[in-house]
Coordinates of C-alpha atoms and ligand atoms in Angstrom, one line a residue:
M250 CA 66.2 118.6 183.6
A251 CA 69.0 121.3 183.5
R252 CA 68.1 124.2 180.8
A253 CA 69.3 124.9 177.8
A254 CA 71.7 127.1 178.3
L255 CA 74.5 124.6 179.7
G256 CA 73.4 122.1 176.1
S257 CA 77.0 121.2 175.9
V258 CA 79.7 121.1 178.1
L259 CA 82.8 119.5 176.0
L260 CA 85.1 117.0 178.0
S261 CA 88.4 117.5 176.8
D262 CA 91.2 115.6 179.8
P263 CA 89.9 111.6 181.0
L264 CA 87.9 111.9 183.1
D265 CA 85.5 109.3 185.5
P266 CA 83.1 108.3 183.5
C267 CA 81.2 109.1 186.1
C268 CA 81.6 113.2 185.5
A269 CA 80.0 112.2 182.0
Q270 CA 77.2 110.2 182.9
L271 CA 75.9 113.1 185.8
L272 CA 76.2 115.5 183.6
R273 CA 74.0 113.2 181.2
A274 CA 71.6 111.9 183.3
A275 CA 71.0 115.9 184.7
G276 CA 70.0 115.9 180.8
I277 CA 73.3 118.0 179.7
R278 CA 75.6 116.7 176.9
A279 CA 78.8 115.2 177.5
R280 CA 81.7 115.4 174.7
E281 CA 84.2 112.9 175.8
Q282 CA 87.3 114.0 173.2
P283 CA 90.6 114.0 175.1
G284 CA 93.8 114.1 173.7
L285 CA 92.5 116.9 171.3
S286 CA 95.3 118.6 169.3
P287 CA 95.3 122.4 170.4
P288 CA 94.1 122.9 166.8
Q289 CA 91.1 120.8 167.4
L290 CA 90.4 121.8 170.4
L291 CA 90.6 124.9 169.5
A292 CA 87.1 124.0 166.4
E293 CA 85.6 121.6 169.1
I294 CA 84.8 124.4 172.3
Q295 CA 83.7 127.0 169.6
D296 CA 79.9 125.2 170.1
C297 CA 80.1 124.8 174.1
D298 CA 78.7 126.5 176.7
G299 CA 81.3 124.4 178.9
L300 CA 83.9 122.9 179.4
I301 CA 86.2 120.1 181.7
V302 CA 89.3 119.5 182.1
R303 CA 92.2 117.9 184.8
S304 CA 95.8 119.7 184.4
A305 CA 96.7 118.4 180.6
T306 CA 94.7 120.8 178.4
K307 CA 96.4 124.0 178.0
V308 CA 92.8 126.3 178.4
T309 CA 95.2 129.6 177.2
A310 CA 93.4 133.3 176.4
E311 CA 92.8 131.6 172.6
V312 CA 90.9 129.1 173.4
I313 CA 88.8 131.8 176.0
E314 CA 88.6 133.6 172.7
A315 CA 87.0 130.6 171.0
G316 CA 84.7 129.9 173.1
K317 CA 82.2 131.9 171.4
K318 CA 79.4 130.3 173.8
L319 CA 81.3 129.7 176.5
Q320 CA 80.4 130.4 180.0
V321 CA 82.2 128.2 182.9
I322 CA 85.4 126.3 183.0
G323 CA 85.6 123.0 185.3
R324 CA 89.3 121.8 186.6
A325 CA 88.5 118.7 187.9
G326 CA 91.1 118.9 190.3
T327 CA 92.8 121.8 193.0
G328 CA 95.3 123.6 190.6
V329 CA 93.7 126.6 187.9
D330 CA 97.2 127.0 186.6
N331 CA 96.3 125.5 183.4
V332 CA 93.2 127.7 182.9
D333 CA 94.2 131.7 182.3
V334 CA 92.2 132.8 184.8
E335 CA 92.1 136.1 184.2
A336 CA 91.2 135.7 181.0
A337 CA 88.1 133.9 181.6
T338 CA 87.2 136.3 183.9
R339 CA 86.8 139.7 181.0
R340 CA 85.0 137.3 178.9
G341 CA 82.5 137.0 181.8
I342 CA 83.4 133.0 182.4
L343 CA 83.2 131.0 185.2
V344 CA 86.2 128.7 186.5
M345 CA 85.5 126.3 189.1
N346 CA 87.5 123.7 190.6
T347 CA 87.4 120.4 193.1
P348 CA 89.4 122.4 195.7
T349 CA 89.3 118.9 198.6
G350 CA 88.8 116.3 195.9
N351 CA 91.8 114.7 195.9
S352 CA 93.5 116.6 199.1
L353 CA 93.6 112.6 201.3
S354 CA 95.1 111.0 197.7
A355 CA 97.8 114.2 197.8
A356 CA 99.2 113.9 201.2
E357 CA 99.2 110.8 201.3
L358 CA 102.3 110.5 198.4
T359 CA 103.8 112.7 200.5
C360 CA 103.6 110.7 202.8
G361 CA 105.0 108.0 200.6
M362 CA 108.1 110.0 199.8
I363 CA 108.6 110.9 202.6
L364 CA 109.1 107.4 204.3
C365 CA 110.9 106.8 200.8
L366 CA 113.3 109.5 201.1
A367 CA 113.9 108.0 205.2
R368 CA 114.7 103.8 203.5
Q369 CA 115.9 104.8 199.9
I370 CA 113.2 102.5 199.0
P371 CA 112.5 103.0 195.0
Q372 CA 117.0 103.5 194.7
A373 CA 115.9 99.5 196.6
A374 CA 114.2 97.5 194.5
A375 CA 115.5 99.2 191.7
S376 CA 118.8 98.5 192.8
M377 CA 116.8 94.7 192.6
K378 CA 115.4 94.5 189.5
D379 CA 119.1 95.2 188.7
G380 CA 120.3 91.6 190.6
K381 CA 122.1 93.2 192.8
W382 CA 121.6 92.6 197.3
A383 CA 123.3 95.6 197.9
R384 CA 122.4 96.3 201.7
K385 CA 125.2 97.9 202.7
Q386 CA 124.1 100.8 200.3
F387 CA 121.0 101.6 201.6
M388 CA 121.4 102.7 205.4
G389 CA 118.5 104.8 206.1
T390 CA 117.3 106.8 209.4
E391 CA 114.3 106.7 211.4
L392 CA 111.6 109.1 211.3
H393 CA 110.7 108.7 214.8
G394 CA 111.8 111.6 216.4
K395 CA 112.7 114.2 213.6
S396 CA 111.7 117.6 213.0
L397 CA 108.9 118.1 209.8
G398 CA 108.2 121.0 208.2
I399 CA 105.3 121.3 206.2
L400 CA 105.1 125.7 205.1
G401 CA 101.7 126.1 203.8
L402 CA 98.6 123.9 206.3
G403 CA 95.6 123.9 204.6
R404 CA 93.5 120.6 203.6
I405 CA 96.4 118.7 202.2
G406 CA 99.5 119.9 204.6
R407 CA 97.4 119.2 208.4
E408 CA 96.7 116.2 206.6
V409 CA 100.2 115.0 205.4
A410 CA 100.9 117.1 209.9
T411 CA 98.2 114.6 211.7
R412 CA 99.5 111.2 209.6
M413 CA 103.3 112.4 209.6
Q414 CA 102.3 112.6 213.5
A415 CA 101.8 108.4 214.0
F416 CA 105.4 107.7 212.9
G417 CA 106.2 110.1 216.2
M418 CA 107.7 113.4 214.3
K419 CA 107.5 116.2 215.5
T420 CA 105.3 118.7 213.4
I421 CA 106.3 122.5 212.9
G422 CA 105.5 124.6 210.2
Y423 CA 104.5 128.7 208.3
D424 CA 101.7 130.2 206.5
P425 CA 100.5 133.2 206.9
V426 CA 96.7 132.8 207.4
I427 CA 96.1 129.7 209.5
T428 CA 96.5 131.0 213.1
P429 CA 99.0 128.9 215.3
E430 CA 95.6 127.5 217.5
D431 CA 94.5 126.2 214.9
S432 CA 97.4 124.9 213.3
A433 CA 98.1 123.4 217.0
A434 CA 94.6 121.5 217.2
F435 CA 96.5 119.4 214.1
G436 CA 99.2 119.7 216.1
V437 CA 102.0 121.7 214.1
Q438 CA 103.6 124.3 215.9
Q439 CA 104.2 127.2 213.6
L440 CA 107.1 129.6 213.7
P441 CA 108.6 132.2 211.3
L442 CA 109.8 130.3 208.5
E443 CA 113.5 131.7 209.2
R444 CA 112.9 130.1 212.5
I445 CA 111.8 126.7 211.2
W446 CA 115.2 126.1 208.4
P447 CA 117.9 125.4 210.8
L448 CA 115.5 123.1 212.6
C449 CA 114.1 120.5 210.1
D450 CA 114.7 117.3 208.7
F451 CA 113.2 117.1 206.2
I452 CA 111.0 119.9 205.1
T453 CA 107.6 119.6 202.7
V454 CA 105.3 122.1 200.7
H455 CA 101.5 122.5 200.4
T456 CA 101.8 126.1 198.8
P457 CA 100.0 127.0 195.6
L458 CA 101.8 129.1 193.1
L459 CA 102.1 132.6 193.4
P460 CA 105.2 134.8 193.5
S461 CA 105.2 134.6 197.3
T462 CA 106.1 131.0 197.1
T463 CA 108.1 130.6 194.1
G464 CA 111.6 129.3 195.2
L465 CA 110.6 129.1 198.4
L466 CA 113.1 127.3 199.2
N467 CA 116.3 128.9 197.1
D468 CA 119.9 128.7 197.3
S469 CA 120.5 131.3 200.9
T470 CA 117.4 129.0 202.6
F471 CA 118.8 125.8 201.4
A472 CA 122.2 127.4 203.2
K473 CA 120.1 128.0 206.6
C474 CA 118.6 124.5 206.2
R475 CA 120.8 121.6 208.5
R476 CA 123.1 119.9 206.3
G477 CA 121.8 116.6 204.7
V478 CA 118.3 118.4 204.9
Q479 CA 115.5 115.9 202.9
V480 CA 113.3 117.8 200.7
V481 CA 109.5 117.3 199.5
N482 CA 107.2 119.0 196.1
C483 CA 104.7 117.6 195.7
A484 CA 102.6 121.2 195.2
R485 CA 104.3 122.9 192.3
G486 CA 107.8 123.2 190.4
G487 CA 108.7 125.7 191.5
I488 CA 108.4 126.0 195.1
V489 CA 111.6 124.2 195.5
D490 CA 114.0 126.5 193.0
E491 CA 114.6 123.4 190.8
G492 CA 119.2 125.1 190.5
A493 CA 119.1 125.9 193.9
L494 CA 117.7 121.8 194.7
L495 CA 120.3 120.1 192.5
R496 CA 123.4 122.9 193.8
A497 CA 122.1 121.6 197.2
L498 CA 122.0 117.8 196.5
Q499 CA 125.3 118.5 195.0
S500 CA 126.9 119.8 197.1
G501 CA 125.2 117.5 199.5
Q502 CA 123.5 120.3 202.1
C503 CA 120.4 118.7 201.3
G504 CA 120.6 114.8 201.7
G505 CA 118.1 113.8 199.6
A506 CA 114.6 115.4 197.5
A507 CA 111.4 113.9 196.2
L508 CA 109.7 115.5 192.8
D509 CA 105.7 115.2 191.9
V510 CA 105.5 117.9 190.5
F511 CA 108.2 120.2 187.7
T512 CA 108.3 123.3 186.6
E513 CA 108.0 122.2 183.2
E514 CA 106.4 118.6 183.0
P515 CA 106.8 116.5 181.5
P516 CA 111.0 117.7 182.6
R517 CA 113.3 118.7 179.4
D518 CA 115.6 118.7 181.5
R519 CA 116.6 115.6 183.4
A520 CA 119.5 116.8 185.5
L521 CA 117.4 116.4 189.0
V522 CA 115.3 113.5 188.2
N523 CA 118.9 112.0 187.2
H524 CA 120.4 112.3 190.7
P525 CA 121.0 109.4 192.3
N526 CA 119.5 111.5 195.3
V527 CA 116.3 112.6 193.6
I528 CA 113.1 110.0 193.7
C529 CA 109.9 111.0 191.7
C530 CA 107.1 110.5 190.0
P531 CA 105.3 112.1 187.0
H532 CA 102.1 114.6 189.2
L533 CA 100.4 111.3 190.5
G534 CA 99.8 113.3 193.3
A535 CA 95.8 113.2 192.3
S536 CA 96.5 109.6 190.7
T537 CA 93.6 107.3 192.4
R538 CA 91.2 106.0 191.0
E539 CA 89.2 106.9 194.5
A540 CA 90.2 111.6 193.5
Q541 CA 89.3 111.1 189.6
R542 CA 86.4 109.7 191.1
R543 CA 85.8 112.2 193.5
C544 CA 87.1 115.1 191.4
G545 CA 85.1 113.6 188.3
K546 CA 82.0 113.4 190.7
E547 CA 82.2 116.7 192.4
I548 CA 82.9 118.8 189.0
A549 CA 79.9 117.6 187.8
Q550 CA 77.7 118.5 190.4
Q551 CA 78.9 121.4 190.6
F552 CA 78.3 122.5 186.7
V553 CA 74.7 120.0 186.8
G554 CA 73.6 122.9 190.4
L555 CA 74.8 125.7 188.7
A556 CA 73.1 124.7 184.9
L557 CA 69.7 124.6 187.5
G558 CA 70.6 127.0 189.3
T559 CA 70.0 126.0 192.0
A560 CA 74.2 126.1 194.0
L561 CA 77.3 127.5 193.0
A562 CA 79.8 125.2 194.2
G563 CA 84.1 125.7 194.3
A564 CA 84.4 129.5 192.1
V565 CA 87.3 130.7 191.9
N566 CA 86.0 133.5 189.9
G567 CA 82.7 134.9 190.5
Q568 CA 81.8 134.5 193.4
A569 CA 78.9 137.1 194.1
L570 CA 77.2 133.5 191.3
G571 CA 76.4 132.7 194.2
C572 CA 75.2 135.5 196.1
A573 CA 72.4 136.0 192.5
L574 CA 71.0 132.4 193.0
D575 CA 70.6 132.6 196.7
P576 CA 66.5 133.2 197.0
Q577 CA 67.9 135.7 200.2
T578 CA 70.7 137.6 198.4
R579 CA 69.1 137.2 194.7
P580 CA 66.5 140.7 195.5
W581 CA 69.7 142.9 196.8
I582 CA 71.5 141.8 194.0
A583 CA 68.5 143.0 192.0
L584 CA 68.8 146.1 194.0
G585 CA 72.7 146.3 193.4
R586 CA 72.3 147.1 189.7
A587 CA 69.3 149.0 189.6
L588 CA 71.1 151.7 191.7
G589 CA 74.2 151.1 189.7
L590 CA 72.3 151.7 186.6
L591 CA 70.2 154.5 187.8
L592 CA 73.7 156.5 188.8
Q593 CA 74.8 156.1 185.8
T594 CA 71.3 157.0 184.0
L595 CA 71.8 160.5 186.5
A596 CA 75.5 160.8 186.2
G597 CA 76.3 160.4 182.6
P598 CA 79.4 158.4 182.1
V599 CA 81.3 157.8 185.5
Q600 CA 85.4 157.5 186.2
G601 CA 87.0 157.7 189.6
A602 CA 85.9 156.2 193.3
L603 CA 82.5 154.8 193.2
Q604 CA 81.7 154.3 197.4
V605 CA 79.4 151.4 197.9
C606 CA 78.5 151.0 201.3
T607 CA 76.3 148.8 202.8
L608 CA 74.4 150.0 206.2
G609 CA 73.1 147.4 209.1
A610 CA 74.1 145.0 210.6
P611 CA 72.0 142.2 208.4
L612 CA 74.1 144.1 205.3
Q613 CA 77.7 143.0 206.9
K614 CA 80.3 142.1 204.0
A615 CA 77.7 142.0 201.7
G616 CA 79.6 144.5 199.4
T617 CA 81.7 141.6 198.8
Y618 CA 79.1 140.6 196.0
L619 CA 77.1 144.0 196.4
S620 CA 80.0 146.0 194.6
P621 CA 80.4 143.4 191.0
A622 CA 76.6 144.4 191.5
V623 CA 76.4 147.8 190.9
A624 CA 79.2 147.7 188.8
T625 CA 76.8 145.1 186.2
G626 CA 74.0 147.9 186.3
L627 CA 76.5 150.9 186.3
L628 CA 78.8 149.1 182.6
E629 CA 75.3 148.7 180.8
G630 CA 73.7 151.2 181.6
A631 CA 76.9 152.7 180.0
G632 CA 76.5 150.3 176.7
H633 CA 78.4 147.5 177.6
K634 CA 77.3 144.3 176.6
H635 CA 77.4 140.8 177.7
V636 CA 78.7 142.5 181.2
N637 CA 77.6 139.8 184.7
L638 CA 79.5 139.0 188.0
V639 CA 82.5 137.1 187.3
N640 CA 83.4 140.2 184.9
A641 CA 82.3 143.5 185.8
L642 CA 84.6 144.7 188.6
L643 CA 87.9 144.2 186.0
L644 CA 85.8 145.7 183.2
A645 CA 85.1 148.0 186.2
Q646 CA 88.5 149.0 187.1
E647 CA 89.5 148.5 183.2
A648 CA 86.7 151.7 182.6
G649 CA 88.4 154.4 184.3
V650 CA 85.8 153.5 187.7
K651 CA 87.4 151.6 191.1
V652 CA 84.8 150.5 193.6
T653 CA 85.1 150.5 196.8
A654 CA 82.9 149.1 199.7
T655 CA 82.7 150.1 203.2
E656 CA 80.7 149.5 205.8
G657 CA 78.1 152.0 208.1
E658 CA 75.5 151.4 210.8
A659 CA 72.9 153.8 210.1
V660 CA 69.8 153.3 208.0
P661 CA 68.7 156.3 207.1
E662 CA 65.2 157.2 207.5
P663 CA 62.4 156.0 205.5
G664 CA 62.2 152.6 207.0
G665 CA 63.4 150.0 204.3
G666 CA 63.9 147.1 206.9
D667 CA 67.1 147.6 209.2
S668 CA 68.9 147.4 206.2
A669 CA 70.0 149.6 202.7
L670 CA 72.7 150.7 200.1
Q671 CA 74.5 153.5 199.7
L672 CA 76.1 154.8 196.2
A673 CA 78.3 158.3 196.3
L674 CA 80.2 159.9 193.7
P675 CA 82.6 161.2 196.2
G676 CA 82.6 165.4 195.0
T677 CA 80.1 165.0 193.2
P678 CA 76.5 165.7 194.6
F679 CA 75.9 162.3 193.0
K680 CA 74.0 160.2 196.5
L681 CA 71.7 156.9 195.5
V682 CA 70.1 155.3 199.3
G683 CA 68.2 152.1 197.9
S684 CA 66.6 149.1 200.3
L685 CA 64.0 146.5 200.2
Q686 CA 60.7 146.5 200.8
G687 CA 59.8 142.4 200.7
S688 CA 62.2 141.2 198.1
T689 CA 61.3 144.0 195.8
P690 CA 64.8 146.3 195.9
V691 CA 63.6 149.9 196.5
L692 CA 65.3 153.9 196.1
Q693 CA 64.8 156.1 199.5
E694 CA 66.5 158.9 199.0
L695 CA 68.6 160.7 195.3
N696 CA 71.3 163.2 195.4
G697 CA 69.8 165.0 199.3
A698 CA 66.6 163.9 199.0
A699 CA 65.0 161.6 200.9
F700 CA 61.0 159.3 199.1
P701 CA 58.4 159.4 202.2
Q702 CA 57.8 156.3 199.7
P703 CA 60.5 154.9 198.5
V704 CA 60.3 154.2 195.0
P705 CA 60.2 150.3 193.5
L706 CA 62.8 149.9 190.8
A707 CA 61.2 147.7 188.4
G708 CA 59.7 148.7 184.8
H709 CA 59.6 152.1 183.1
L710 CA 60.6 155.0 185.0
L711 CA 61.0 158.7 184.5
L712 CA 63.1 160.9 187.3
Y713 CA 63.2 164.5 187.2
R714 CA 63.7 167.4 189.0
A715 CA 61.6 170.4 189.0
P716 CA 61.8 173.9 191.3
A717 CA 59.5 172.6 195.2
G718 CA 56.1 173.5 193.9
A719 CA 56.2 174.2 190.7
S720 CA 53.7 170.6 189.9
P721 CA 54.7 169.7 186.3
L722 CA 53.1 166.8 186.5
P723 CA 49.3 167.4 184.6
A724 CA 51.5 168.6 181.5
V725 CA 53.7 165.6 181.7
L726 CA 50.8 163.7 182.0
G727 CA 50.3 165.4 178.7
L728 CA 53.1 164.7 176.8
L729 CA 52.3 161.1 178.3
G730 CA 49.0 160.8 176.8
A731 CA 50.5 162.7 173.6
A732 CA 52.9 159.9 173.9
Q733 CA 49.7 157.3 175.1
V734 CA 51.8 155.8 178.0
R735 CA 49.7 155.4 180.3
L736 CA 50.7 156.4 184.0
Q737 CA 50.5 153.4 186.8
S738 CA 53.0 154.9 189.7
Y739 CA 54.0 157.8 191.7
H740 CA 56.1 158.8 194.1
G741 CA 57.9 162.3 195.1
S742 CA 60.4 163.6 197.7
R743 CA 60.5 166.1 199.9
A744 CA 62.1 169.1 199.2
V745 CA 66.1 169.9 199.6
R746 CA 68.0 173.0 198.3
G747 CA 64.3 174.2 197.6
E748 CA 64.3 171.0 194.2
E749 CA 62.0 168.4 194.4
W750 CA 62.2 164.6 192.5
S751 CA 59.5 163.2 190.9
C752 CA 59.3 159.2 190.3
L753 CA 57.0 158.0 187.5
G754 CA 56.4 154.5 187.2
L755 CA 55.2 154.4 183.1
S756 CA 53.8 151.1 180.6
E757 CA 56.3 152.1 178.3
P758 CA 59.6 152.6 178.0
A759 CA 59.5 156.8 178.8
G760 CA 62.6 157.1 176.4
A761 CA 60.1 159.4 174.1
L762 CA 59.4 162.1 176.9
A763 CA 62.1 163.8 176.4
G764 CA 60.1 166.5 175.4
A765 CA 59.5 167.5 179.5
A766 CA 62.5 168.9 180.0
H767 CA 60.4 171.6 178.7
H768 CA 59.0 172.0 181.6
V769 CA 61.3 170.7 184.6
T770 CA 64.8 171.6 185.5
E771 CA 65.8 167.5 184.3
A772 CA 64.3 164.5 183.2
F773 CA 66.0 160.7 183.1
A774 CA 64.6 157.3 181.3
L775 CA 65.4 154.2 182.0
S776 CA 64.7 150.7 182.4
L777 CA 64.5 147.8 184.5
E778 CA 64.1 144.3 184.6
P779 CA 62.4 143.0 187.1
C780 CA 64.2 141.7 189.8
A781 CA 63.6 137.7 189.8
A782 CA 65.0 138.5 185.8
A783 CA 68.1 136.4 185.1
S784 CA 69.6 136.6 181.6
R785 CA 67.5 134.1 178.4
G786 CA 69.5 131.8 177.0
A787 CA 72.7 131.5 179.9
A788 CA 73.2 129.9 182.4
L789 CA 74.7 132.4 184.7
P790 CA 73.0 134.4 186.9
R791 CA 73.8 138.1 186.0
Ligands
LIG840 P1 95.0 124.9 199.8 O1 94.6 126.4 199.4 O2 94.0 124.2 200.8 O3 95.9 125.4 201.0 C1 97.5 126.3 200.4 C2 98.2 126.6 201.1 O4 99.4 127.3 201.7 C3 97.1 128.2 202.1 O5 96.7 127.7 203.7 C4 98.2 129.2 202.3 O6 98.1 129.9 202.9 C5 99.2 128.9 202.1 N1 100.2 129.7 202.4 C6 100.3 130.7 200.7 N2 101.3 131.5 201.0 C7 102.3 130.9 201.6 C8 104.1 130.8 202.1 N3 104.5 132.6 201.1 N4 103.7 130.1 203.1 C9 103.6 128.8 203.8 N5 102.0 129.0 203.6 C10 101.4 129.8 202.3 O7 96.0 124.5 198.5 P2 95.3 122.6 199.0 O8 94.4 122.0 198.6 O9 97.0 122.1 200.4 O10 97.1 122.4 198.3 C11 98.4 122.8 197.4 C12 99.0 122.3 197.2 O11 98.6 121.5 196.2 C13 98.9 122.9 196.1 O12 100.1 123.5 195.4 C14 97.8 122.2 195.1 O13 97.8 122.7 193.3 C15 98.7 121.2 195.0 N6 98.5 120.0 194.8 C16 98.8 118.8 194.2 C17 98.5 117.8 194.3 C18 99.4 116.8 192.6 O14 99.0 115.8 191.9 N7 100.9 116.8 193.1 C19 97.1 117.9 193.8 C20 96.5 118.3 194.5 C21 97.1 119.6 195.0
LIG841 C1 95.5 118.9 191.8 O1 95.6 120.3 191.1 O2 94.5 119.0 191.5 C2 96.8 118.5 191.0 O3 97.6 118.7 190.5 C3 96.0 116.6 190.6 C4 95.6 117.5 189.6 O4 96.5 118.1 188.7 O5 95.0 116.8 188.6

């Protein structure tokens, strides 16, 4: 049964019925309310823990602010352009999508568009319905032997490639991330864009809409294409510049275009839609029963996995949360958080650079989830409310802390296994090194002073430094006794630069022991939750 923390989820777009069924079967209250007006959405979202949308609902910053209890937004589909992801991240709200569920449907629509362009099937059908028999008007072109340029070779681009190869098309393409070896495996020869333009009979775009892909096809690139090139956009409106496309169609530089997507949906400017060489659909790439069922099922399963704390899939932001659910990485997240909190306690308001260095091969690439964990502890220590692994890095950056993650090989002694986490504030003496003993986070080293017995980072701690050999412990114990605080553990460091650190584990918070400062050089108190604890009343682990 799902934890009550993800009690109520609003489904504000029409979704396959399996979505609500799966949520309900897991004990989550699914409220199916498609077609809400913006003011209605603002009212309905107020008491929801989760929101699931397709593309119609615009999840603006205002909606996100109105969702006071909102923890997760799910997009049953690929593009999250209708969700203000930055606003959600700032509020610590997880955004998830289902990036694979509709790829085949979008690829099949693209292939259909290419066939329709080559043979003008929609125009011929419309002419027949108009009572005509215009055989001469619709002379087509064979696809066999023609070149198809595919820009974006991710999930959809590659499915388009293999299908169009079956028609005998030569597939060339470009993707800055996919290697030429990878694309060769699905039959696409990668070339620089400048070489692609003049080679193509057809061009299809399958990139996200990014600043770097907006207007990928524009006046200048159209001019480099073969005269009569045919263009397909089943990705996002704006990747093909609409003004440039209209000009290219009017001049004959572009022989035809197939559009499933528009910069404004539905488009108010009908010039492209009405052009005789344009065929178009009202954003139907994912509109198949199969795709909708897959996307509805996947997003529901992702919500249930999150509610049960068993898995995190499809995260658009807050990927570190997945590591907080994984029993292998969860203790490291707890260590990062504890060290961040300790650093803030020792150093006071942290500003500027904070180096998070993972040591040892097992922690390779762990900086991606340990940096947010450290930032979470740091900000909690500074009194920030509502910090979690989703928003910690963004909030830290806004608070003037620049967290950088590096990797090192050496693991310091005394041993904490084969890996460790080190925090440093460059230009200051503050340097903490911690590791795990079993699944317990421990402090190994503080400002260069190693603890022969690492200090468990849990419960109520009192740390102090004092001149080596000064032995302030009896006086501190006297203060503890007077405050009716019991000593549970004691760890002392080696002497460095004539000083030693002591760390006392206590039965109660040690805030009242400020009087210890008379006996020691400096004293600090902090309280840490046991490492496995998740925030109560919330589905998102911290
Ligand atoms: P994907 O993330 O799997 O692939 C996108 C690829 O584009 C990536 O490999 C990326 O490296 C590449 N890319 C990024 N910048 C590029 C550039 N400047 N030039 C060339 N390639 C670049 O995404 P996907 O699932 O294949 O989806 C592709 C597009 O289709 C997205 O815009 C998505 O929103 C859209 N989509 C539309 C529909 C629809 O209904 N019409 C359905 C699903 C997806
Ligand atoms: C997507 O990004 O998943 C598609 O554009 C389909 C949709 O909007 O539902």
